[in-house]
CSV table of C-alpha atoms in Angstrom, one decimal:
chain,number,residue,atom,x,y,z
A,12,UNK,CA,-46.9,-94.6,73.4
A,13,UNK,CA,-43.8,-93.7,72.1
A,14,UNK,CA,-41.2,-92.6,69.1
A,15,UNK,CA,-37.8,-94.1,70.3
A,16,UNK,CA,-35.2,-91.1,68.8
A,17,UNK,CA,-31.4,-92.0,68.7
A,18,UNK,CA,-29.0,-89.4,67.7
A,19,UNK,CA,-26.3,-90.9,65.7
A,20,UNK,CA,-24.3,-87.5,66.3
A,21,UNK,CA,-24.4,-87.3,70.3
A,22,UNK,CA,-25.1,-91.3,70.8
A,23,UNK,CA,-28.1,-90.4,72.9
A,24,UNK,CA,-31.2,-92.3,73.4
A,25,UNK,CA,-34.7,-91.0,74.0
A,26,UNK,CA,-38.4,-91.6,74.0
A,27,UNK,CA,-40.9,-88.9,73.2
A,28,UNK,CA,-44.6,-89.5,73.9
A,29,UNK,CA,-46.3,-89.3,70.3
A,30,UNK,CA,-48.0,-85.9,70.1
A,31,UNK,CA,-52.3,-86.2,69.2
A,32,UNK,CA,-51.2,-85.7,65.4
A,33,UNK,CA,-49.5,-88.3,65.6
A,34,UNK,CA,-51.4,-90.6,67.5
A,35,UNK,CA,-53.8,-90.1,64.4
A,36,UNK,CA,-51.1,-91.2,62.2
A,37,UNK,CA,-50.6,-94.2,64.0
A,38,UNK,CA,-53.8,-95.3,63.9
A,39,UNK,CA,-54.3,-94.5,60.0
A,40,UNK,CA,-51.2,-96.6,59.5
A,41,UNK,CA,-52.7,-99.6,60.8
A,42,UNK,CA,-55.8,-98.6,58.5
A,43,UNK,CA,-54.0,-98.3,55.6
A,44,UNK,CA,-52.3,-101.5,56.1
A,45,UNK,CA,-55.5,-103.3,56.6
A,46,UNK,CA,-56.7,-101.7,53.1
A,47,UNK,CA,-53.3,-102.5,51.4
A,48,UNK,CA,-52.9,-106.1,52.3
A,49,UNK,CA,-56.3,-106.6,51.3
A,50,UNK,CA,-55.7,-105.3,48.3
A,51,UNK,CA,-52.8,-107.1,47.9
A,52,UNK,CA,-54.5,-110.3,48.8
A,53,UNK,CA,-57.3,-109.3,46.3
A,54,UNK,CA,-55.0,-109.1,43.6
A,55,UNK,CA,-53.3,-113.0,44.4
A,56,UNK,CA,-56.8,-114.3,44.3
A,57,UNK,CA,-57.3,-112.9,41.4
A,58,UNK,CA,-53.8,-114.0,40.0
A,59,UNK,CA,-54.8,-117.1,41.1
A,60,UNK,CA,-58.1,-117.2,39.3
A,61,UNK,CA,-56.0,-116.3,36.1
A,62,UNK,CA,-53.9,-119.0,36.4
A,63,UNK,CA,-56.2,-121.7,37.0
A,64,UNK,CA,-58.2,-120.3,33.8
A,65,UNK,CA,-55.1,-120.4,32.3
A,66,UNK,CA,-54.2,-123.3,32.8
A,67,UNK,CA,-57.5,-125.3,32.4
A,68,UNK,CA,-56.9,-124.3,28.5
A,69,UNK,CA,-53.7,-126.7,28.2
A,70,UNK,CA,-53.2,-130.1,27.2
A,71,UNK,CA,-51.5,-132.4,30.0
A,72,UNK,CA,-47.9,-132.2,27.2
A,73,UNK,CA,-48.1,-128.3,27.3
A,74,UNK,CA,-49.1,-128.1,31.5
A,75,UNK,CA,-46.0,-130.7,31.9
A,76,UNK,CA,-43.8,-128.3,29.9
A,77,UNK,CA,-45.1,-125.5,31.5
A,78,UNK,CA,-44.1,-126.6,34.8
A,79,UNK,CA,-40.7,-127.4,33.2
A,80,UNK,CA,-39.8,-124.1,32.2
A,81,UNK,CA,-40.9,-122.8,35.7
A,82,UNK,CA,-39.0,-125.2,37.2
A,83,UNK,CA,-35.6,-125.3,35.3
A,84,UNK,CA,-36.3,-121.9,33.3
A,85,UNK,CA,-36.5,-121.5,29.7
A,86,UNK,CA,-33.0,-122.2,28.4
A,87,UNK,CA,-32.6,-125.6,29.7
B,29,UNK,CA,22.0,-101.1,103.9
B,30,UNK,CA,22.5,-104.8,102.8
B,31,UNK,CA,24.1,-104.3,100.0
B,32,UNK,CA,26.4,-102.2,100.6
B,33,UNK,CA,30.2,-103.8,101.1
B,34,UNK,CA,32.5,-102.2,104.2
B,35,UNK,CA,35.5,-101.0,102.9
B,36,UNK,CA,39.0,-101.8,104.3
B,37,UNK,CA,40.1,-98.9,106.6
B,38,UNK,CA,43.5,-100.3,107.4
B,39,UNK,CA,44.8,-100.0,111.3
B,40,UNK,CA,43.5,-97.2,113.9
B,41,UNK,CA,45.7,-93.9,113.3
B,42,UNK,CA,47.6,-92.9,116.1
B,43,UNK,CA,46.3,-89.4,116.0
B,44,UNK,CA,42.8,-88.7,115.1
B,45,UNK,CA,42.9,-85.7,112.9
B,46,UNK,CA,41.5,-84.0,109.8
B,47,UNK,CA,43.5,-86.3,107.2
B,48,UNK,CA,43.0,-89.4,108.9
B,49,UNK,CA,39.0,-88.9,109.9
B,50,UNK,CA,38.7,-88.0,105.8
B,51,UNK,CA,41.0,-91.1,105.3
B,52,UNK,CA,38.3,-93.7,107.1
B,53,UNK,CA,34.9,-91.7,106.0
B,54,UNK,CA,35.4,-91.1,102.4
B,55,UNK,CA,36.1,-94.7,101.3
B,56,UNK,CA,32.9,-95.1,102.7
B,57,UNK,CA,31.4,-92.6,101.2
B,58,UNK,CA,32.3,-93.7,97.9
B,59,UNK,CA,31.4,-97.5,98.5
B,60,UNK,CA,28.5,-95.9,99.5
B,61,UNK,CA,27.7,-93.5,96.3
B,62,UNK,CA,28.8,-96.3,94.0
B,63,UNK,CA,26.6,-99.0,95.5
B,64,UNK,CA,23.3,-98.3,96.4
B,65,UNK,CA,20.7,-100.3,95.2
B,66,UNK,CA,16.7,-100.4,95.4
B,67,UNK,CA,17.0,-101.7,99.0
B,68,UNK,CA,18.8,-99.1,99.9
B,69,UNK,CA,16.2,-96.6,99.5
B,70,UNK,CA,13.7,-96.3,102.0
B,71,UNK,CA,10.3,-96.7,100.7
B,72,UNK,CA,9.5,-93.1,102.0
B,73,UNK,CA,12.1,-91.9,100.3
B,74,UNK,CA,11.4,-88.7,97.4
B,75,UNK,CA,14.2,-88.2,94.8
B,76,UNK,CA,14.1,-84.1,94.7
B,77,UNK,CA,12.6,-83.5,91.3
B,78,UNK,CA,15.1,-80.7,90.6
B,79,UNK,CA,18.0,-83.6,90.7
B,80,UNK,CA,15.9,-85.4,88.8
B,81,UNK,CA,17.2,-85.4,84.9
B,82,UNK,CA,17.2,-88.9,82.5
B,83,UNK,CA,18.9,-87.1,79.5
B,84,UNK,CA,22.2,-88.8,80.8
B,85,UNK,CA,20.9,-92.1,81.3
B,86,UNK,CA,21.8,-94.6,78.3
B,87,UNK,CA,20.2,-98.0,79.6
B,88,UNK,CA,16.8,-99.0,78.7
B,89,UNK,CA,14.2,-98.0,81.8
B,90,UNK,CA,12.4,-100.9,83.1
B,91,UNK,CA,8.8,-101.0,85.2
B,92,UNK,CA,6.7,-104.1,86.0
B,93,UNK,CA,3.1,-103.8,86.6
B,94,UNK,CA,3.1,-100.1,86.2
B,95,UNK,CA,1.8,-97.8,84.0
B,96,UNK,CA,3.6,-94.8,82.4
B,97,UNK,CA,1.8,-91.2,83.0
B,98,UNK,CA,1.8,-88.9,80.3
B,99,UNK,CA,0.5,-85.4,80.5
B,100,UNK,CA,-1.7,-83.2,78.6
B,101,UNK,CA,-0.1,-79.8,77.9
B,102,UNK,CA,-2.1,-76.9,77.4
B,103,UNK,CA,-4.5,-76.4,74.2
B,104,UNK,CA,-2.7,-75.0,71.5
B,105,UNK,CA,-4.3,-72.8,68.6
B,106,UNK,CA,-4.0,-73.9,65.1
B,107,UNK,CA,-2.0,-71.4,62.8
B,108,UNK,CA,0.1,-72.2,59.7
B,109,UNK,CA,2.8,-72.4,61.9
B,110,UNK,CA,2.1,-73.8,66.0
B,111,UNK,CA,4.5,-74.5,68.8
B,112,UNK,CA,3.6,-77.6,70.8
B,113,UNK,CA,4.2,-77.1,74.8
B,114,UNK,CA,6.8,-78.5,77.0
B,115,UNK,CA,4.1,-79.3,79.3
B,116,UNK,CA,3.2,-82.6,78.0
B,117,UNK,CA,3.3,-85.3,75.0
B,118,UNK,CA,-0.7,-84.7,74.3
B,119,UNK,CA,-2.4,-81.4,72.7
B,120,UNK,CA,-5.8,-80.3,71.9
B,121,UNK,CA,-5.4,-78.7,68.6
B,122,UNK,CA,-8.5,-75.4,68.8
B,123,UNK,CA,-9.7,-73.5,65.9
B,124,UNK,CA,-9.6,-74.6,61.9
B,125,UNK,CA,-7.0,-73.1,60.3
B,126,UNK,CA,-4.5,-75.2,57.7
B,127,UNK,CA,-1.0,-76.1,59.8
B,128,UNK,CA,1.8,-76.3,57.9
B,129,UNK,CA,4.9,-76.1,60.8
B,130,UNK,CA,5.3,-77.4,64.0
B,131,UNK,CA,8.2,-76.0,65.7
B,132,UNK,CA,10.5,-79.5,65.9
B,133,UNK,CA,11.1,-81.0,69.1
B,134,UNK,CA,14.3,-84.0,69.6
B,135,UNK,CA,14.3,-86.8,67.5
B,136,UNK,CA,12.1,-89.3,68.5
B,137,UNK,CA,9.7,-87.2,70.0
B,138,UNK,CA,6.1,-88.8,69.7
B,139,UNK,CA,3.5,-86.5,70.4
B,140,UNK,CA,-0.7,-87.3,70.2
B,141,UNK,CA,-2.4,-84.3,69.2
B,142,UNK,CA,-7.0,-83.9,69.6
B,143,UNK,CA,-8.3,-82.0,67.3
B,144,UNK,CA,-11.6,-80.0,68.4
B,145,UNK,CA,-12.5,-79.0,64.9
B,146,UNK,CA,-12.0,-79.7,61.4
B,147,UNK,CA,-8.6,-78.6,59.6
B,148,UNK,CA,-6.1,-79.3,57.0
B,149,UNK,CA,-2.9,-80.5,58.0
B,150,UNK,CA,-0.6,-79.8,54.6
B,151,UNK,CA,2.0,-82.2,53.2
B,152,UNK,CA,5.6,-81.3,52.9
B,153,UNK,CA,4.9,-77.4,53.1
B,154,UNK,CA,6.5,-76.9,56.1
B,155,UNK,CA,8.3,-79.7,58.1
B,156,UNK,CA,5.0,-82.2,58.1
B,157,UNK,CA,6.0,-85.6,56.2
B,158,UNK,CA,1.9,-86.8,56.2
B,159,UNK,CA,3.0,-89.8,53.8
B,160,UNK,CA,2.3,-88.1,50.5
B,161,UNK,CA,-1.0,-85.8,50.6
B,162,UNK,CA,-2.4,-83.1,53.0
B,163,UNK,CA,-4.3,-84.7,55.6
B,164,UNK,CA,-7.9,-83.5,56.5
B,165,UNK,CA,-9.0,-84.1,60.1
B,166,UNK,CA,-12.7,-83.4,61.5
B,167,UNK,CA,-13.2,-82.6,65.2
B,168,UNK,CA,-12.8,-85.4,67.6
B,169,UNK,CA,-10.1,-86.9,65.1
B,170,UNK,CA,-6.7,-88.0,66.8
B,171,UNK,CA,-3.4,-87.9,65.1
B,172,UNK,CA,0.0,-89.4,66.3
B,173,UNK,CA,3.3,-87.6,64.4
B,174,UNK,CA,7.0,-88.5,65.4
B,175,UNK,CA,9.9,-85.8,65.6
B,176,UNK,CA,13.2,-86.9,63.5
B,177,UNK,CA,14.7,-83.4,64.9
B,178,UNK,CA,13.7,-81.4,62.0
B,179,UNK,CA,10.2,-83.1,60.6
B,180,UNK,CA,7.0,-84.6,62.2
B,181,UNK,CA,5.9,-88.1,60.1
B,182,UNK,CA,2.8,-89.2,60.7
B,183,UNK,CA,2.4,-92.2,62.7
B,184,UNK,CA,-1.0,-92.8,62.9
B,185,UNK,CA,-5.0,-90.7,62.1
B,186,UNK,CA,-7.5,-92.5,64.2
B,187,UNK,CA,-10.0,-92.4,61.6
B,188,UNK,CA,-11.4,-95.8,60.7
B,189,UNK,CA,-12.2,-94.8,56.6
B,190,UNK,CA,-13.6,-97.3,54.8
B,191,UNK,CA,-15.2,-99.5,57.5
B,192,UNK,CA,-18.0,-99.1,59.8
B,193,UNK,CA,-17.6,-97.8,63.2
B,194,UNK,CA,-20.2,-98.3,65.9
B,195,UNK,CA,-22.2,-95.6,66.7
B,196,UNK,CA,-25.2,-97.2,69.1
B,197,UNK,CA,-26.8,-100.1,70.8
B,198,UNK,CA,-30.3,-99.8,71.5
B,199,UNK,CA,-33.2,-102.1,72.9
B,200,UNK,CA,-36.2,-101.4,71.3
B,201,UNK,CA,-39.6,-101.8,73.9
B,202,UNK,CA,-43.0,-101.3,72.4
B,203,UNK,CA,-42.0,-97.9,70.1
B,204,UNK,CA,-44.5,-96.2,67.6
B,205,UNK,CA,-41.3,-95.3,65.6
B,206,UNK,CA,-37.6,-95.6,65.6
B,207,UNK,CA,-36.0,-92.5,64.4
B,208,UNK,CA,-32.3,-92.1,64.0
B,209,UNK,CA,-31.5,-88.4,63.9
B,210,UNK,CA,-28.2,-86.3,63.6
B,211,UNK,CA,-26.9,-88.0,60.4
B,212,UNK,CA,-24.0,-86.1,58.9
B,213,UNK,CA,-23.1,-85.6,55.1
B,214,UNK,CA,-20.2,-87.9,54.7
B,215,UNK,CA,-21.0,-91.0,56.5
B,216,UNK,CA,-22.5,-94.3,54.8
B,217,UNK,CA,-25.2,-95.4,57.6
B,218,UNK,CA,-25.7,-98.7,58.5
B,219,UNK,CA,-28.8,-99.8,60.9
B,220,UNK,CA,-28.8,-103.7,61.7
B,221,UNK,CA,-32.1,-105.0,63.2
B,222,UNK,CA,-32.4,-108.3,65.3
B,223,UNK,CA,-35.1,-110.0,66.0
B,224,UNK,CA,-37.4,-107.1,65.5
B,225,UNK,CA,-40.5,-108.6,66.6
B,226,UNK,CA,-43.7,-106.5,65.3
B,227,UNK,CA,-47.0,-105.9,67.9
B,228,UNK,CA,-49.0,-107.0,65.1
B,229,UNK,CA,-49.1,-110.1,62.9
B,230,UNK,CA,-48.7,-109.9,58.9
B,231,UNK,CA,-47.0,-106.3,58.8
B,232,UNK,CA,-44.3,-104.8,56.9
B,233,UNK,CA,-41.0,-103.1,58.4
B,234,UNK,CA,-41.3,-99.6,56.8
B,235,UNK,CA,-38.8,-96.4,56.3
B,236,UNK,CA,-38.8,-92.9,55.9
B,237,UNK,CA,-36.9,-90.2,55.2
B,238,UNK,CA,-36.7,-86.5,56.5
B,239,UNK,CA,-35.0,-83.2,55.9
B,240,UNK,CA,-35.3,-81.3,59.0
B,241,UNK,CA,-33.8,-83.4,61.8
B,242,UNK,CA,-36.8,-85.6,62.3
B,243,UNK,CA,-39.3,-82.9,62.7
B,244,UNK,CA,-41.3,-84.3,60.0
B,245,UNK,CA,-41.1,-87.5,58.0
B,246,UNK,CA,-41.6,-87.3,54.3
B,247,UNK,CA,-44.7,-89.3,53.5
B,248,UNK,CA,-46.5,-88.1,50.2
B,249,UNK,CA,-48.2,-90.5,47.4
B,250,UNK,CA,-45.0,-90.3,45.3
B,251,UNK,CA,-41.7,-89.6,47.9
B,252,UNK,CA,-40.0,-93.4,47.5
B,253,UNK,CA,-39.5,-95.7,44.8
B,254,UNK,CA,-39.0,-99.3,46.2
B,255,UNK,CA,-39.5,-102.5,44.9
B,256,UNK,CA,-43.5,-102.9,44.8
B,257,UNK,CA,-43.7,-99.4,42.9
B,258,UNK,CA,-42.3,-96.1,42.0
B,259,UNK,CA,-44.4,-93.9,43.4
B,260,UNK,CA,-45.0,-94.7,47.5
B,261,UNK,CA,-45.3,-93.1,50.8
B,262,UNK,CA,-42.6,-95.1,52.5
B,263,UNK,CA,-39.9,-97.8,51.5
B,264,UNK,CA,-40.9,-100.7,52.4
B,265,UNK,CA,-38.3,-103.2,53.7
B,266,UNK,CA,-39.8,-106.4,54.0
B,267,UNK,CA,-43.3,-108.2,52.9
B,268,UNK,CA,-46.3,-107.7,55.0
B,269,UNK,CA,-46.2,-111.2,56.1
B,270,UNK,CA,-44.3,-110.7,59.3
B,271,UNK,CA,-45.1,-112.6,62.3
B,272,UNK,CA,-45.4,-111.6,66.2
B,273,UNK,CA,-45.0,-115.1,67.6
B,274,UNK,CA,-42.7,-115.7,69.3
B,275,UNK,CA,-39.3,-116.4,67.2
B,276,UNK,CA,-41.0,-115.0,64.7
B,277,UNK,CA,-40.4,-111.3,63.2
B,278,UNK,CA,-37.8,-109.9,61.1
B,279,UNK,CA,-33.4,-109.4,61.5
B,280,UNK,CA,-31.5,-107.4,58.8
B,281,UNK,CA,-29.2,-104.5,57.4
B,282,UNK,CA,-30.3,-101.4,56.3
B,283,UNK,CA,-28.0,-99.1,54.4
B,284,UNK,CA,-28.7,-95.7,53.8
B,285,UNK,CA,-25.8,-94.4,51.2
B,286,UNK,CA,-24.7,-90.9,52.1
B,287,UNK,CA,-27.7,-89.7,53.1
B,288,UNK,CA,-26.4,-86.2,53.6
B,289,UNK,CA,-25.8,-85.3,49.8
B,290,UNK,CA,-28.1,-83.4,47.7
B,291,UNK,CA,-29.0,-86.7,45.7
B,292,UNK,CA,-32.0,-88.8,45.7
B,293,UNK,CA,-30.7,-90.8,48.9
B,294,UNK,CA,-30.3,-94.5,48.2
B,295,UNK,CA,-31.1,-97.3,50.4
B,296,UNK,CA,-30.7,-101.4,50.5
B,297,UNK,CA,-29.7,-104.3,52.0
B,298,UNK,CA,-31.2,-107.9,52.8
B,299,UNK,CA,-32.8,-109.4,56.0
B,300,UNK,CA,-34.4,-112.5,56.9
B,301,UNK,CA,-38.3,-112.5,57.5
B,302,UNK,CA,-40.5,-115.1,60.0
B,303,UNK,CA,-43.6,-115.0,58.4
B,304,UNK,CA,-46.8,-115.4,60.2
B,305,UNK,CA,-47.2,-119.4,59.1
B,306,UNK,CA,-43.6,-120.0,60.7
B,307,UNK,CA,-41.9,-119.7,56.9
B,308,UNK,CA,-38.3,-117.9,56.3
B,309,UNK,CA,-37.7,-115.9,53.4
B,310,UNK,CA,-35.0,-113.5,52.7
B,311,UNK,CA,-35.8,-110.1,52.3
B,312,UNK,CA,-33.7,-108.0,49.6
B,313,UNK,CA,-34.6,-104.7,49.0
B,314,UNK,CA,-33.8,-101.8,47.3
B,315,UNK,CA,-35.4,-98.1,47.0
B,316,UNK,CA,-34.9,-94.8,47.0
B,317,UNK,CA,-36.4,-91.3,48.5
B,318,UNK,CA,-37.9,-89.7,44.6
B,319,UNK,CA,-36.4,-86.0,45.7
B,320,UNK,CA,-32.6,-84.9,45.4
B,321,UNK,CA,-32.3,-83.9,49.4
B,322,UNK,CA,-30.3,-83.9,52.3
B,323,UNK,CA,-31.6,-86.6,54.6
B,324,UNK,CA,-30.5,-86.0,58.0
B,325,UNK,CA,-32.8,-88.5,59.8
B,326,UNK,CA,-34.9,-91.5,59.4
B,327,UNK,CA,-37.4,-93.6,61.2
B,328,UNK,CA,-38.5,-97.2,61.0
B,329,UNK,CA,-41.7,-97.7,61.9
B,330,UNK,CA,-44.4,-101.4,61.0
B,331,UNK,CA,-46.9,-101.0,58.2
B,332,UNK,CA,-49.4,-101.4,61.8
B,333,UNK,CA,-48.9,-101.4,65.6
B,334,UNK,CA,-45.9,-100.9,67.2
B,335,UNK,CA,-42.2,-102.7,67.0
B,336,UNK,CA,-42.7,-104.4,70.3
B,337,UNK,CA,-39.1,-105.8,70.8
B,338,UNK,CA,-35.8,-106.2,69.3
B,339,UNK,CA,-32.3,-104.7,69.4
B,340,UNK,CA,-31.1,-101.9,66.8
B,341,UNK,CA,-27.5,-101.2,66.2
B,342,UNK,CA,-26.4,-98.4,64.4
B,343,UNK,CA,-22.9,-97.6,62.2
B,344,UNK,CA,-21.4,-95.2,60.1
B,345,UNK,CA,-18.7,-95.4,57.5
B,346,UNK,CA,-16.6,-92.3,56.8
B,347,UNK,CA,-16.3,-91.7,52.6
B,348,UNK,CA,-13.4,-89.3,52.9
């Protein structure tokens, strides 16, 4: 594995083999990304839960007008 | 000879002498002299390069499908006041000191001059006419000036200001990282991805920042603001939906705005993201590094795996 390194002074191109250190980093990357998008996807689901909460409390006049205003926004 | 008409030499002399021989060889001679065309010249021919001398010649000089060689003359040191050879119409300018003369040269003299390090060239000092303002030039910078007899004018300063110049073309092939390194204070950079294609599915393209020539990426809890918080360890440049299929991933422009000035570097631009259900969405963003430092390299990495193909080409536009 590799870090691709381009000089933007000399115009050269070169891969360096990824020291241990940070091999390790690599691999924590992909760990962290795996915690952030499921926190990420936590937090829609519970967006998602609000909303539906949310919108159970409206009449069918203030849902339709609610969809209005997302759809045309709020000065139309 | 071809070309060349007989003259009359009248009736045979009684008496071959002096007068007379002169009297039958020099019209020749002079029909000869007077007449003598290309085809006349044997192609082995050399025309002695101490006879040769143009100054006298007051016709246009013609070529078909040939080039015209100029030579380079020896370097010349820059002083307040220089002397440009006699050994050529092109100069490498040495050293960085401010040039106020050059010693004139005829009118009409054009003369292309390299510059191997940054100096001033000063307006209307000495006998420069640089259209109004001193002219700074950085190494590798050419410059064209015409002679009127007296003054150089510029003619022409090969820097591009104001638009991007290519720097690089590069294929990127399964990399952990791409790092662009050597950024000078100065430039705008501009890095434009296409079809980045991640190694994993559902990722984000990240960036970071670094100080030390890419020794070490800045990557603490609060180093970047971007547009999902203020307080991140990278900038990230697209949502973490990007697919690996194939005609999937991610193609965009990333400006980095002078990254060489003491200021909390600035970075944006938009791109178009493939997400991993097949969806496009465009992918504006915005951010900055949350310390007032001299970045001098950066490296684009995927929130996981590696960037497993794509091209990257990189620019830079000069701000002064």
């Amino acid at each position: 594995m590799a870090n691709l390194v381009i000089s933007a002074k000399n115009k050269t191109v070169t891969r360096v083999d990824l020291t241990p250190t940070q091999v390790k980093a690599h691999e924590d990357r992909a760990r962290d990304h795996d915690i952030r998008v499921a926190n990420e996807r936590a937090k829609v689901n519970e967006a998602k839960l609000k909303k539906a909460k949310f919108l159970n409390t409206l009449t069918k006049d203030q849902k339709d007008g609610f969809e209005a205003i997302l759809k045309y926004g709020i000065d139309t | 000879m071809g070309t060349v008409s007989l003259p009359s030499f009248g009736s045979d002399p009684a008496t071959v002498n002096a007068a007379n021989l002169d009297g039958k060889v020099d019209p020749l001679a002079t029909e000869f002299n007077g007449s003598i065309e290309n085809v006349n010249i044997a192609a082995g021919a050399a025309i002695a390069n101490s006879k040769l001398n143009l100054s006298s010649i007051s016709q246009a000089i013609a070529m078909s499908s040939k080039e015209l060689l100029f030579a380079k003359g020896a370097d010349v040191a820059s002083s307040s006041s220089i002397a440009l050879g006699t050994d050529g119409n092109c100069f490498d300018i040495t050293g960085t000191t401010t040039i106020q003369t050059i010693t004139a040269k005829q009118a009409g003299t054009v003369v292309h001059l390299h510059f191997d390090g940054a100096l001033t060239l000063t307006d209307d000092t000495g006998n420069l006419e640089l259209q109004g303002s001193d002219l700074s030039v950085s190494a590798e910078d050419e410059v064209v000036l015409k002679s009127d007899g007296t003054n150089w004018h510029l003619v022409s300063h090969s820097v591009r200001k104001g638009i991007f110049e290519f720097v690089s073309a590069t294929a990127i092939s399964n990399d952990a990282t791409v790092a662009i390194t050597d950024l000078e204070s100065g430039y705008d950079y501009l890095f434009s991805f296409q079809n980045l294609l991640p190694q994993n599915d559902g990722v984000s393209l990240e960036m970071r920042t670094s100080t030390d020539n890419g020794s070490g990426y800045d990557e603490a809890a609060s180093d970047y603001t971007d547009g999902t918080d203020v307080a991140e360890t990278s900038l990230r440049l697209s949502s973490a939906t990007v697919g690996n299929a194939t005609g999937e991933g991610y193609s965009g422009d990333v400006t980095v705005f002078n990254p060489g000035d003491t200021t909390h570097t600035h970075v944006g631009g938009v791109g178009i993201q493939f997400a991993t259900d097949g969806t496009v969405t465009a992918a504006t963003f915005q951010g900055k590094r949350n310390a007032a430092e001299d970045v001098d390299a950066v490296q684009f990495f995927f929130s996981a795996g590696n960037l497993a193909s794509g091209n990257l080409h990189v620019f830079r536009r000069r701000l002064s």
